[in-house]
Coordinates of C-alpha atoms in Angstrom, one line a residue:
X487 CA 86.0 -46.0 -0.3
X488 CA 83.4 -44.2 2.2
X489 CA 80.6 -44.9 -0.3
X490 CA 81.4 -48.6 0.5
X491 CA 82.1 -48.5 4.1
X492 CA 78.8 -46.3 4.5
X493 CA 77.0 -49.5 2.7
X494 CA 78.5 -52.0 4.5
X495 CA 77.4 -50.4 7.7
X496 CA 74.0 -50.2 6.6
X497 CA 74.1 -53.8 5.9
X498 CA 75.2 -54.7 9.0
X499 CA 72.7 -52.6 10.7
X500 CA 69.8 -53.8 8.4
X501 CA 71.4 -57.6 9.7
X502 CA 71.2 -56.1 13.2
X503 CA 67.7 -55.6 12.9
X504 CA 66.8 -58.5 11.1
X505 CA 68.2 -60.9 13.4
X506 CA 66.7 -58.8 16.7
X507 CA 63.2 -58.9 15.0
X508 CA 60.7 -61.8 16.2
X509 CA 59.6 -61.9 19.3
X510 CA 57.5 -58.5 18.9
X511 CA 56.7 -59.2 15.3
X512 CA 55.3 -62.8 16.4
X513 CA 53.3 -62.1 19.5
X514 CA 51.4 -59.4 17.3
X515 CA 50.9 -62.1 14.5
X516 CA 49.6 -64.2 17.8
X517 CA 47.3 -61.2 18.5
X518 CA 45.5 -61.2 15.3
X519 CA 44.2 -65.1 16.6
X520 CA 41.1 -66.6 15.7
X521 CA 39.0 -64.8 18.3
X522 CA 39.8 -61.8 17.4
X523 CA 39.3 -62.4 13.9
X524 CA 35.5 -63.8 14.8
X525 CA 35.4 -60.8 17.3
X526 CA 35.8 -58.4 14.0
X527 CA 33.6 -60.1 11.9
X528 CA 30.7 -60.2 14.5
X529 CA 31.7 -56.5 15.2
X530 CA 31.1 -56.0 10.9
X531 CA 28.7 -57.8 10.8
X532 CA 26.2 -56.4 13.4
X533 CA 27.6 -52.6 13.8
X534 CA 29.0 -52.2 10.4
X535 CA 32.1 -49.7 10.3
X536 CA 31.2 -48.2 13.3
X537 CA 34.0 -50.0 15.6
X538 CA 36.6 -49.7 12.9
X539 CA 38.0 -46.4 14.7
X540 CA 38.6 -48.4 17.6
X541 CA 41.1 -50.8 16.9
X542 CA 43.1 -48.4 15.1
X543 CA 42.8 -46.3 18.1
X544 CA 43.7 -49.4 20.0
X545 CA 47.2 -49.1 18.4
X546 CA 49.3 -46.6 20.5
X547 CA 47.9 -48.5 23.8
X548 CA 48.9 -51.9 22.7
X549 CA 52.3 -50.6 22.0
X550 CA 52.9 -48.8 24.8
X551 CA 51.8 -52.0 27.1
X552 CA 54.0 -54.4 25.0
X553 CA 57.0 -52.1 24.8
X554 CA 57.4 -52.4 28.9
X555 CA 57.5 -56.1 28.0
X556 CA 60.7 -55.2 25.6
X557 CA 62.3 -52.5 28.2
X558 CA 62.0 -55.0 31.2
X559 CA 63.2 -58.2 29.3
X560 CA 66.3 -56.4 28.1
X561 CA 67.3 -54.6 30.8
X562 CA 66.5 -57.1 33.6
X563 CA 67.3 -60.5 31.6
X564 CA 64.1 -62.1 33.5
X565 CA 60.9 -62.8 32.2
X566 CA 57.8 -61.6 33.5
X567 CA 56.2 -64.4 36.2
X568 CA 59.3 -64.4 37.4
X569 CA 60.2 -60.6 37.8
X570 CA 56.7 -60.9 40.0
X571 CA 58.2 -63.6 42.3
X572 CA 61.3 -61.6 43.1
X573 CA 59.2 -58.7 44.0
X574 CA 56.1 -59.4 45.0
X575 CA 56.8 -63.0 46.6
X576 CA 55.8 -66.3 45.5
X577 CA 52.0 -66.1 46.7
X578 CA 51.7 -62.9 44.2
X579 CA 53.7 -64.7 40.9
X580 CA 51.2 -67.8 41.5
X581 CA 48.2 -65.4 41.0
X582 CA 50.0 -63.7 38.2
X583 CA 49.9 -67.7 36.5
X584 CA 46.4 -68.3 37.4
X585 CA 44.8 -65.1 35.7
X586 CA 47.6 -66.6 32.7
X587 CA 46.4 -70.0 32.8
X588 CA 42.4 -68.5 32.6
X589 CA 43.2 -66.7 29.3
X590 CA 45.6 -69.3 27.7
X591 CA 43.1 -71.9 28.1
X592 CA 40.1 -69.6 26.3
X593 CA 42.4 -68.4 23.8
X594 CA 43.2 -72.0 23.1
X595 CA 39.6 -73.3 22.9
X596 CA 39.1 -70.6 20.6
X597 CA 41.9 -71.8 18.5
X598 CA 40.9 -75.1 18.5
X599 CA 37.0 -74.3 18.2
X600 CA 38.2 -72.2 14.6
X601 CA 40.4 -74.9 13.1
X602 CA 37.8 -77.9 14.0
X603 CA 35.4 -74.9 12.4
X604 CA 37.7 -75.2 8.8
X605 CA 37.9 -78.3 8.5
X606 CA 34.2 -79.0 9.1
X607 CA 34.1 -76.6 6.0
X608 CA 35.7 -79.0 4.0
X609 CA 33.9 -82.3 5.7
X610 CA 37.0 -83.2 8.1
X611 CA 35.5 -83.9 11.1
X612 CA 37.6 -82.6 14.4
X613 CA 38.1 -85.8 15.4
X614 CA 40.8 -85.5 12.3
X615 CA 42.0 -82.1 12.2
X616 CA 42.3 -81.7 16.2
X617 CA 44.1 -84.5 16.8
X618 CA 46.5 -83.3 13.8
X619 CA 47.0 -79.5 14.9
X620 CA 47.6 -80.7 18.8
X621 CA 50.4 -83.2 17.3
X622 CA 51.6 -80.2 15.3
X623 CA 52.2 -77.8 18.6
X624 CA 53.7 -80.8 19.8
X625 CA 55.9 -81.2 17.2
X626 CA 57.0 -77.1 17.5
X627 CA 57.9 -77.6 21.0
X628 CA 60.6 -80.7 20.3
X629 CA 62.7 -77.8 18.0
X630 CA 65.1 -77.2 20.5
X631 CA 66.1 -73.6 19.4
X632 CA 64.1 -70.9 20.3
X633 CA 64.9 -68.8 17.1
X634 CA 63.9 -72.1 14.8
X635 CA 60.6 -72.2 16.5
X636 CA 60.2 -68.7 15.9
X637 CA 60.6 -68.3 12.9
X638 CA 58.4 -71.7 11.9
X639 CA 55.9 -69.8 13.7
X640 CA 56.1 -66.5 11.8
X641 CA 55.6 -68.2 8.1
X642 CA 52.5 -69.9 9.8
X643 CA 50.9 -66.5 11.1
X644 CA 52.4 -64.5 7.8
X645 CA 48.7 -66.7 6.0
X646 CA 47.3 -64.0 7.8
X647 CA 47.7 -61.8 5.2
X648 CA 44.9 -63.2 3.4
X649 CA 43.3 -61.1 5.0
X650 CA 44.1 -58.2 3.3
X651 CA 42.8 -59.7 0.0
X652 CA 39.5 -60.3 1.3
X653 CA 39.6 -56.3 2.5
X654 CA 40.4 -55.3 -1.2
X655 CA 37.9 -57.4 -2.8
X656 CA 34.9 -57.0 -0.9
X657 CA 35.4 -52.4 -1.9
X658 CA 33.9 -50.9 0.6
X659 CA 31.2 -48.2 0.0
X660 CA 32.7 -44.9 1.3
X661 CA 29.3 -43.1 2.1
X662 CA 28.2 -46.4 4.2
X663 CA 31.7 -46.2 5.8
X664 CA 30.8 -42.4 6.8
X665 CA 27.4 -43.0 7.9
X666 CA 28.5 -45.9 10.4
X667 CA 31.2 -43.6 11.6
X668 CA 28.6 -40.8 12.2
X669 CA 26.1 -42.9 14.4
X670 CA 27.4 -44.4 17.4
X671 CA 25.5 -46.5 19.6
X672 CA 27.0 -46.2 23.0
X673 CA 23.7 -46.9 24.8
X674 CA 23.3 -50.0 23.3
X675 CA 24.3 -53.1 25.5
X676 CA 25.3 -55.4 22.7
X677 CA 27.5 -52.4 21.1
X678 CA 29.3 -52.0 24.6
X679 CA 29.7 -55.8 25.0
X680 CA 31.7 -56.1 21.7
X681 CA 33.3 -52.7 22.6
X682 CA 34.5 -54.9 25.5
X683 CA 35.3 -58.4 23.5
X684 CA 37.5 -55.6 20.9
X685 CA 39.5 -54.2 23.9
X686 CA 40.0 -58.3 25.5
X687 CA 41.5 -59.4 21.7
X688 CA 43.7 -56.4 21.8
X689 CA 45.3 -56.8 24.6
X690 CA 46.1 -60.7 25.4
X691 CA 47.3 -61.4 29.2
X692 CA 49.6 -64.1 27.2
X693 CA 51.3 -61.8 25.2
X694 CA 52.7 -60.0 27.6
X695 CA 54.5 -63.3 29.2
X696 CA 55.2 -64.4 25.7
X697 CA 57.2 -61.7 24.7
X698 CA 59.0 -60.8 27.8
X699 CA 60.2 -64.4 28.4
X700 CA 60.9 -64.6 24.4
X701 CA 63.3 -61.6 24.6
X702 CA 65.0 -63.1 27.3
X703 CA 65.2 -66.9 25.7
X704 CA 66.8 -64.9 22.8
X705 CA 69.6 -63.5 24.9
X706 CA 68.5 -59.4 23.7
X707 CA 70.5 -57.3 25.4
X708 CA 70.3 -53.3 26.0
X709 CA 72.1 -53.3 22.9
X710 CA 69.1 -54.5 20.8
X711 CA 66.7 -52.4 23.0
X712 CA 65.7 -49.9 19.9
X713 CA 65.5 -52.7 17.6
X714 CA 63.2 -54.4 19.3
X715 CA 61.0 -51.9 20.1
X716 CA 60.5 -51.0 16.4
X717 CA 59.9 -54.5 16.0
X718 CA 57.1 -54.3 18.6
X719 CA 55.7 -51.3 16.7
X720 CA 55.7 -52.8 13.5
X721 CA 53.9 -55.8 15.0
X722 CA 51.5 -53.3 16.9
X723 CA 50.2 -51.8 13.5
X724 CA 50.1 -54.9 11.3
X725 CA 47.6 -56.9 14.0
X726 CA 45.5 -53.9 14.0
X727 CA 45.4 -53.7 10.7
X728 CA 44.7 -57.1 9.8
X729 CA 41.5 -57.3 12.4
X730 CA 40.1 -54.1 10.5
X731 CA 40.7 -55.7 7.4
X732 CA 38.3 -58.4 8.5
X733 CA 35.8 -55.8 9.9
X734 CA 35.8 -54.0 6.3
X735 CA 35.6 -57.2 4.6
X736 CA 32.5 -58.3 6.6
X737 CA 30.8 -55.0 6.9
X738 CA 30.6 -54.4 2.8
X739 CA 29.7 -57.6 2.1
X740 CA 27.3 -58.7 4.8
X741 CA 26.6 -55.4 7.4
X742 CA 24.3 -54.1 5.6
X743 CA 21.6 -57.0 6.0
X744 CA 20.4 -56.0 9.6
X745 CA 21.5 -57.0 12.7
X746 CA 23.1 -61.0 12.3
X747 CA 24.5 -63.1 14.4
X748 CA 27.3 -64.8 13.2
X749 CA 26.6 -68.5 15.0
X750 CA 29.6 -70.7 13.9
X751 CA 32.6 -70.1 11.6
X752 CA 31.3 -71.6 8.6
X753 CA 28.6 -68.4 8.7
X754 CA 31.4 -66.2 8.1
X755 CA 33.1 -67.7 5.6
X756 CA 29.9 -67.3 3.7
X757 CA 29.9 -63.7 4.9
X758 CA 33.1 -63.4 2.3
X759 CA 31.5 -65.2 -0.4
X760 CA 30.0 -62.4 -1.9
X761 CA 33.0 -60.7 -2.3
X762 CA 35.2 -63.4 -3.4
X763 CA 33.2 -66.2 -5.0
X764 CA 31.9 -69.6 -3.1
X765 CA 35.2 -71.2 -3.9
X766 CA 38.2 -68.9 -3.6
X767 CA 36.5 -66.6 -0.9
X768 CA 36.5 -69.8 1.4
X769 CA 40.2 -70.9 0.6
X770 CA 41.7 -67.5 1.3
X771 CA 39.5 -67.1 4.2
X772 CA 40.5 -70.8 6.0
X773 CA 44.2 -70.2 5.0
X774 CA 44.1 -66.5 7.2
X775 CA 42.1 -68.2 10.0
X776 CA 44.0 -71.5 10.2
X777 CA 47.3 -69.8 10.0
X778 CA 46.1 -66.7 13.0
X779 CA 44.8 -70.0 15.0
X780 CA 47.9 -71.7 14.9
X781 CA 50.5 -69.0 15.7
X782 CA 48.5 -67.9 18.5
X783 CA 48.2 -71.3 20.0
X784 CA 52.0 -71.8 19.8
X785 CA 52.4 -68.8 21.0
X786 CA 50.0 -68.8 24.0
X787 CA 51.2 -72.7 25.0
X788 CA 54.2 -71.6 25.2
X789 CA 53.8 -68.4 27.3
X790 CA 51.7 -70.5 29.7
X791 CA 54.9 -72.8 30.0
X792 CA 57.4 -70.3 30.3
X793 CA 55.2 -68.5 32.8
X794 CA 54.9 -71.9 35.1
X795 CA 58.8 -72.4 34.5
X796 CA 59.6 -69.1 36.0
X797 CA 57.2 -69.5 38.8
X798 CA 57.9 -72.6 39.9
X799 CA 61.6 -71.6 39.6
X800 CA 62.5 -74.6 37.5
X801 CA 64.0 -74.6 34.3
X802 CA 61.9 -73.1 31.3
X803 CA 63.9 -73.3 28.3
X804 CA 63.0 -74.7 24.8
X805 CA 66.9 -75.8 24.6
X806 CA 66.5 -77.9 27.4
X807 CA 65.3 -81.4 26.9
X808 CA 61.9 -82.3 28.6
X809 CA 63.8 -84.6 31.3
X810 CA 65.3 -81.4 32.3
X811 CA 62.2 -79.2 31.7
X812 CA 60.0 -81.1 32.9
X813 CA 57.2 -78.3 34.0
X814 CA 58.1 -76.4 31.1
X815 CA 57.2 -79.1 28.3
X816 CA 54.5 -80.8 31.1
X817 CA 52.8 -77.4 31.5
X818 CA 52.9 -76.8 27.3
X819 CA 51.9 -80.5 26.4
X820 CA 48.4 -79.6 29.4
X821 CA 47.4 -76.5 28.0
X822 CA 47.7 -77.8 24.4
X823 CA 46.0 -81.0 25.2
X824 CA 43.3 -80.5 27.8
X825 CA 42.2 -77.1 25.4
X826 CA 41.5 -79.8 22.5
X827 CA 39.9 -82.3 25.0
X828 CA 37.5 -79.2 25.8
X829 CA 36.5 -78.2 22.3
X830 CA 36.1 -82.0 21.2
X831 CA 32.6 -81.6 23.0
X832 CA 31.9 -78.0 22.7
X833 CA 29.8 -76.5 19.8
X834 CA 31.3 -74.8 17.2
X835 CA 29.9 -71.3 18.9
X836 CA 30.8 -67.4 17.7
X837 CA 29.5 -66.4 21.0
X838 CA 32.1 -68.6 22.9
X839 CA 35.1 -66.8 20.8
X840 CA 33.8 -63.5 21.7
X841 CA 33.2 -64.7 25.3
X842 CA 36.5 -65.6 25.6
X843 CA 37.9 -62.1 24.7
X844 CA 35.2 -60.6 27.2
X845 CA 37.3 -62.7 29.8
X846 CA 40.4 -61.0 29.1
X847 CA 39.1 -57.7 29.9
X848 CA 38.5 -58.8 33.4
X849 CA 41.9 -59.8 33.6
X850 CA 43.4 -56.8 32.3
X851 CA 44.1 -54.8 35.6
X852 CA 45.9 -57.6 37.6
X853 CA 48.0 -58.0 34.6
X854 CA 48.6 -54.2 33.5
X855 CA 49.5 -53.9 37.2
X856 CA 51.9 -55.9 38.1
X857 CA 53.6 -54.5 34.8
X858 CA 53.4 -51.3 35.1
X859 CA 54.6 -51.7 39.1
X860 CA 57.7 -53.7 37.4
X861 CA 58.2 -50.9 34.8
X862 CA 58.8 -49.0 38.2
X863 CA 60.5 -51.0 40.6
X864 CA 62.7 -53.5 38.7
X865 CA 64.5 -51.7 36.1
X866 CA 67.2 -50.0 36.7
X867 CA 66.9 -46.2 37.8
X868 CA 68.0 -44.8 34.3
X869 CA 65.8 -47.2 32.8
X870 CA 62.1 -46.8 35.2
X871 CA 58.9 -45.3 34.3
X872 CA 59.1 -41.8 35.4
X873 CA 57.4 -38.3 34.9
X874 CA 54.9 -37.7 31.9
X875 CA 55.3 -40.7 30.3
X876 CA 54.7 -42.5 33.4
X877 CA 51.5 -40.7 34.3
X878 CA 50.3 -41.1 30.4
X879 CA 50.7 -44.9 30.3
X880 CA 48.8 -45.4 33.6
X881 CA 46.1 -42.8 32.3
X882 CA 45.5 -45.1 29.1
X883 CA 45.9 -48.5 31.1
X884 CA 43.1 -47.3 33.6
X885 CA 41.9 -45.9 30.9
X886 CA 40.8 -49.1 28.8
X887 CA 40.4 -51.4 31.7
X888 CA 37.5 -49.1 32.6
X889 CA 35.9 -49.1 29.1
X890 CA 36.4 -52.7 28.7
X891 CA 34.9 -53.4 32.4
X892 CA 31.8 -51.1 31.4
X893 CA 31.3 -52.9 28.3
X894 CA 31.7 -56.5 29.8
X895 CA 29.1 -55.8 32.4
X896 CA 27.0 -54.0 30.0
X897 CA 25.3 -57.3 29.3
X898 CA 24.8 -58.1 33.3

């Protein structure tokens, strides 16, 4: 009789957890997008291994910056843009948007730029596949129910897996591994410049909107506030992980050739061949690209949206019908459609994706600010930043804004 009690609670609680789990889980799938899949392969390609420690080291950072997002979204039922307005004013929230609006837009060129680069793999020209993916965001956004479009979007980003394949078949030597990691170039502006680009496709202004505003569309309560955060952590390792599995897959298969660089995606597909054959090595590689490309834009479109909702102080629901929501669904259908418009007439350019990451970087402080200033002000006392812990987390956000601001100047 306690045997089955015992197992029935652990049922429920693995039910618990199952139905918490998403939006922490999803906005790290979004992390791992196309630009920071390009961003890695450049990094393999041109340095090797010798950036690998970085996004691994990246990981504690990226989870202590995306688990405010959880604390203040359960324990304040607001979402971010609009936790700014109530505080800071109006005047402050708008900024907030802008600096959001900047990196949606570049992270949504670079989506677009990577699935118009697939399909030209195949001979599809973009004038098929981007009219096709911007009717397919569309098509997410008339779900209705937050936790259907959630989940669509998770079995799209879960192609990213792939990339783990290409990792394990491309077997890494383990001396050339130790040499990279023994020489590192830090006075080289190119090596500081993807140092930066690494740090930008870490840590996504979106994301931050995306998953505060996602806890709160899914009604988490304090309840659900350990859950989450384990969902967060989860999500924190496995985008890590899959960005150096691209690095490792790049770097044994086409590092050791010099110095290249990588001009369009189609380059490094080819960069897999070796490991994989012409054939499959392209497929697997397209599959993990198209599916990182299209969670992220979903998930970026609709930060921007929920972000302009909460501003503007209208409502920003994917329940609500766009009648209703009408700056919600008019801000999500913009950013989709103007981003497509852009990369319609833009070359199919590495440097462009890595660019946009760069950008990010510069945007870090206004954004870490304002959420670490939240983190302090608009919880609840029991709940604020205080003591070590406080002190830590704004040591490692100054911390990386200043690494990232070195390295995005370095090329200046």
């Amino acid at each position: 009789m306690a045997n089955g009690v015992l197992r029935t609670g652990r049922v429920a609680l693995a039910l618990r957890l199952v139905a918490v789990w998403g939006p922490g889980l999803l906005v790290m799938l979004a992390d791992t997008d196309a630009g920071n899949v390009v961003t890695a392969a450049q990094a393999g390609a041109q340095w090797g291994y010798r950036l690998l420690p970085l996004w691994l080291l990246l990981i504690p950072p990226l989870y202590m910056v995306q688990q405010l997002t959880v604390r203040l979204g359960v324990f304040t039922g607001r979402g971010y843009a609009e936790l700014i307005r109530e505080h800071f004013g109006p005047w402050w929230a708008w900024i907030s948007v802008a600096g959001l609006a900047i990196a949606t837009v570049s992270s949504l060129v670079t989506e677009f730029t990577a699935v118009a680069g697939i399909g030209e793999l195949y001979g599809l020209s973009r004038t098929l596949t981007l009219p096709f993916s911007c009717a397919m965001l569309l098509l997410v956004a008339t779900m209705g129910a937050y936790r259907r479009v959630e989940r669509t979007a998770i079995v799209v980003g879960l192609f990213e897996l792939a990339f783990f394949v290409v990792a394990w078949s491309s077997h890494p030597d383990h001396a050339t591994v130790l040499r990279d990691l023994s020489h590192m170039p830090f006075g080289d502006r190119t090596f500081l410049y993807l140092t930066a680009a690494v740090i930008g496709a870490t840590f996504n202004p979106w994301m931050v909107f995306y998953q505060q505003s996602g806890i709160v569309e899914k009604k988490l309560g304090p309840a659900d506030y350990r859950s989450a955060c384990w969902d967060t952590a989860f999500g924190a390792v496995l985008t890590q992980a899959l960005c150096a599995a691209v690095l490792i897959a790049v770097a044994a298969t086409f590092g050791s050739a010099g110095k290249p660089v990588l001009e369009n995606i189609g380059e490094v597909s080819l960069a897999l061949q070796p490991a994989l054959g012409p054939s499959i090595g392209r497929f697997v590689f397209g599959l993990g690209v198209l599916g990182a490309a299209m969670v992220a834009a979903i998930v970026a479109s609709l930060a921007l949206a929920w972000g302009v909702g909460e501003v503007a102080g209208f409502r920003h629901s994917l329940g609500e019908r766009p009648a209703k929501a009408g700056w919600f669904h008019g801000a999500y259908v913009a950013g989709t459609l103007g981003s497509a418009a852009l990369v319609w007439r833009v070359a199919d350019l590495v440097w462009l994706n890595i660019a946009a990451q760069v950008v990010n970087v510069f945007l870090l402080p206004l954004v870490l600010g304002f959420l670490v200033a939240l983190a302090s002000k608009a919880l609840p006392a029991e709940r604020r930043l205080r003591g070590w812990y406080r002190v830590v987390l704004i040591g490692v956000c100054c911390g990386v804004c200043a690494v990232g601001w070195i390295g995005g100047l370095s090329q200046l």
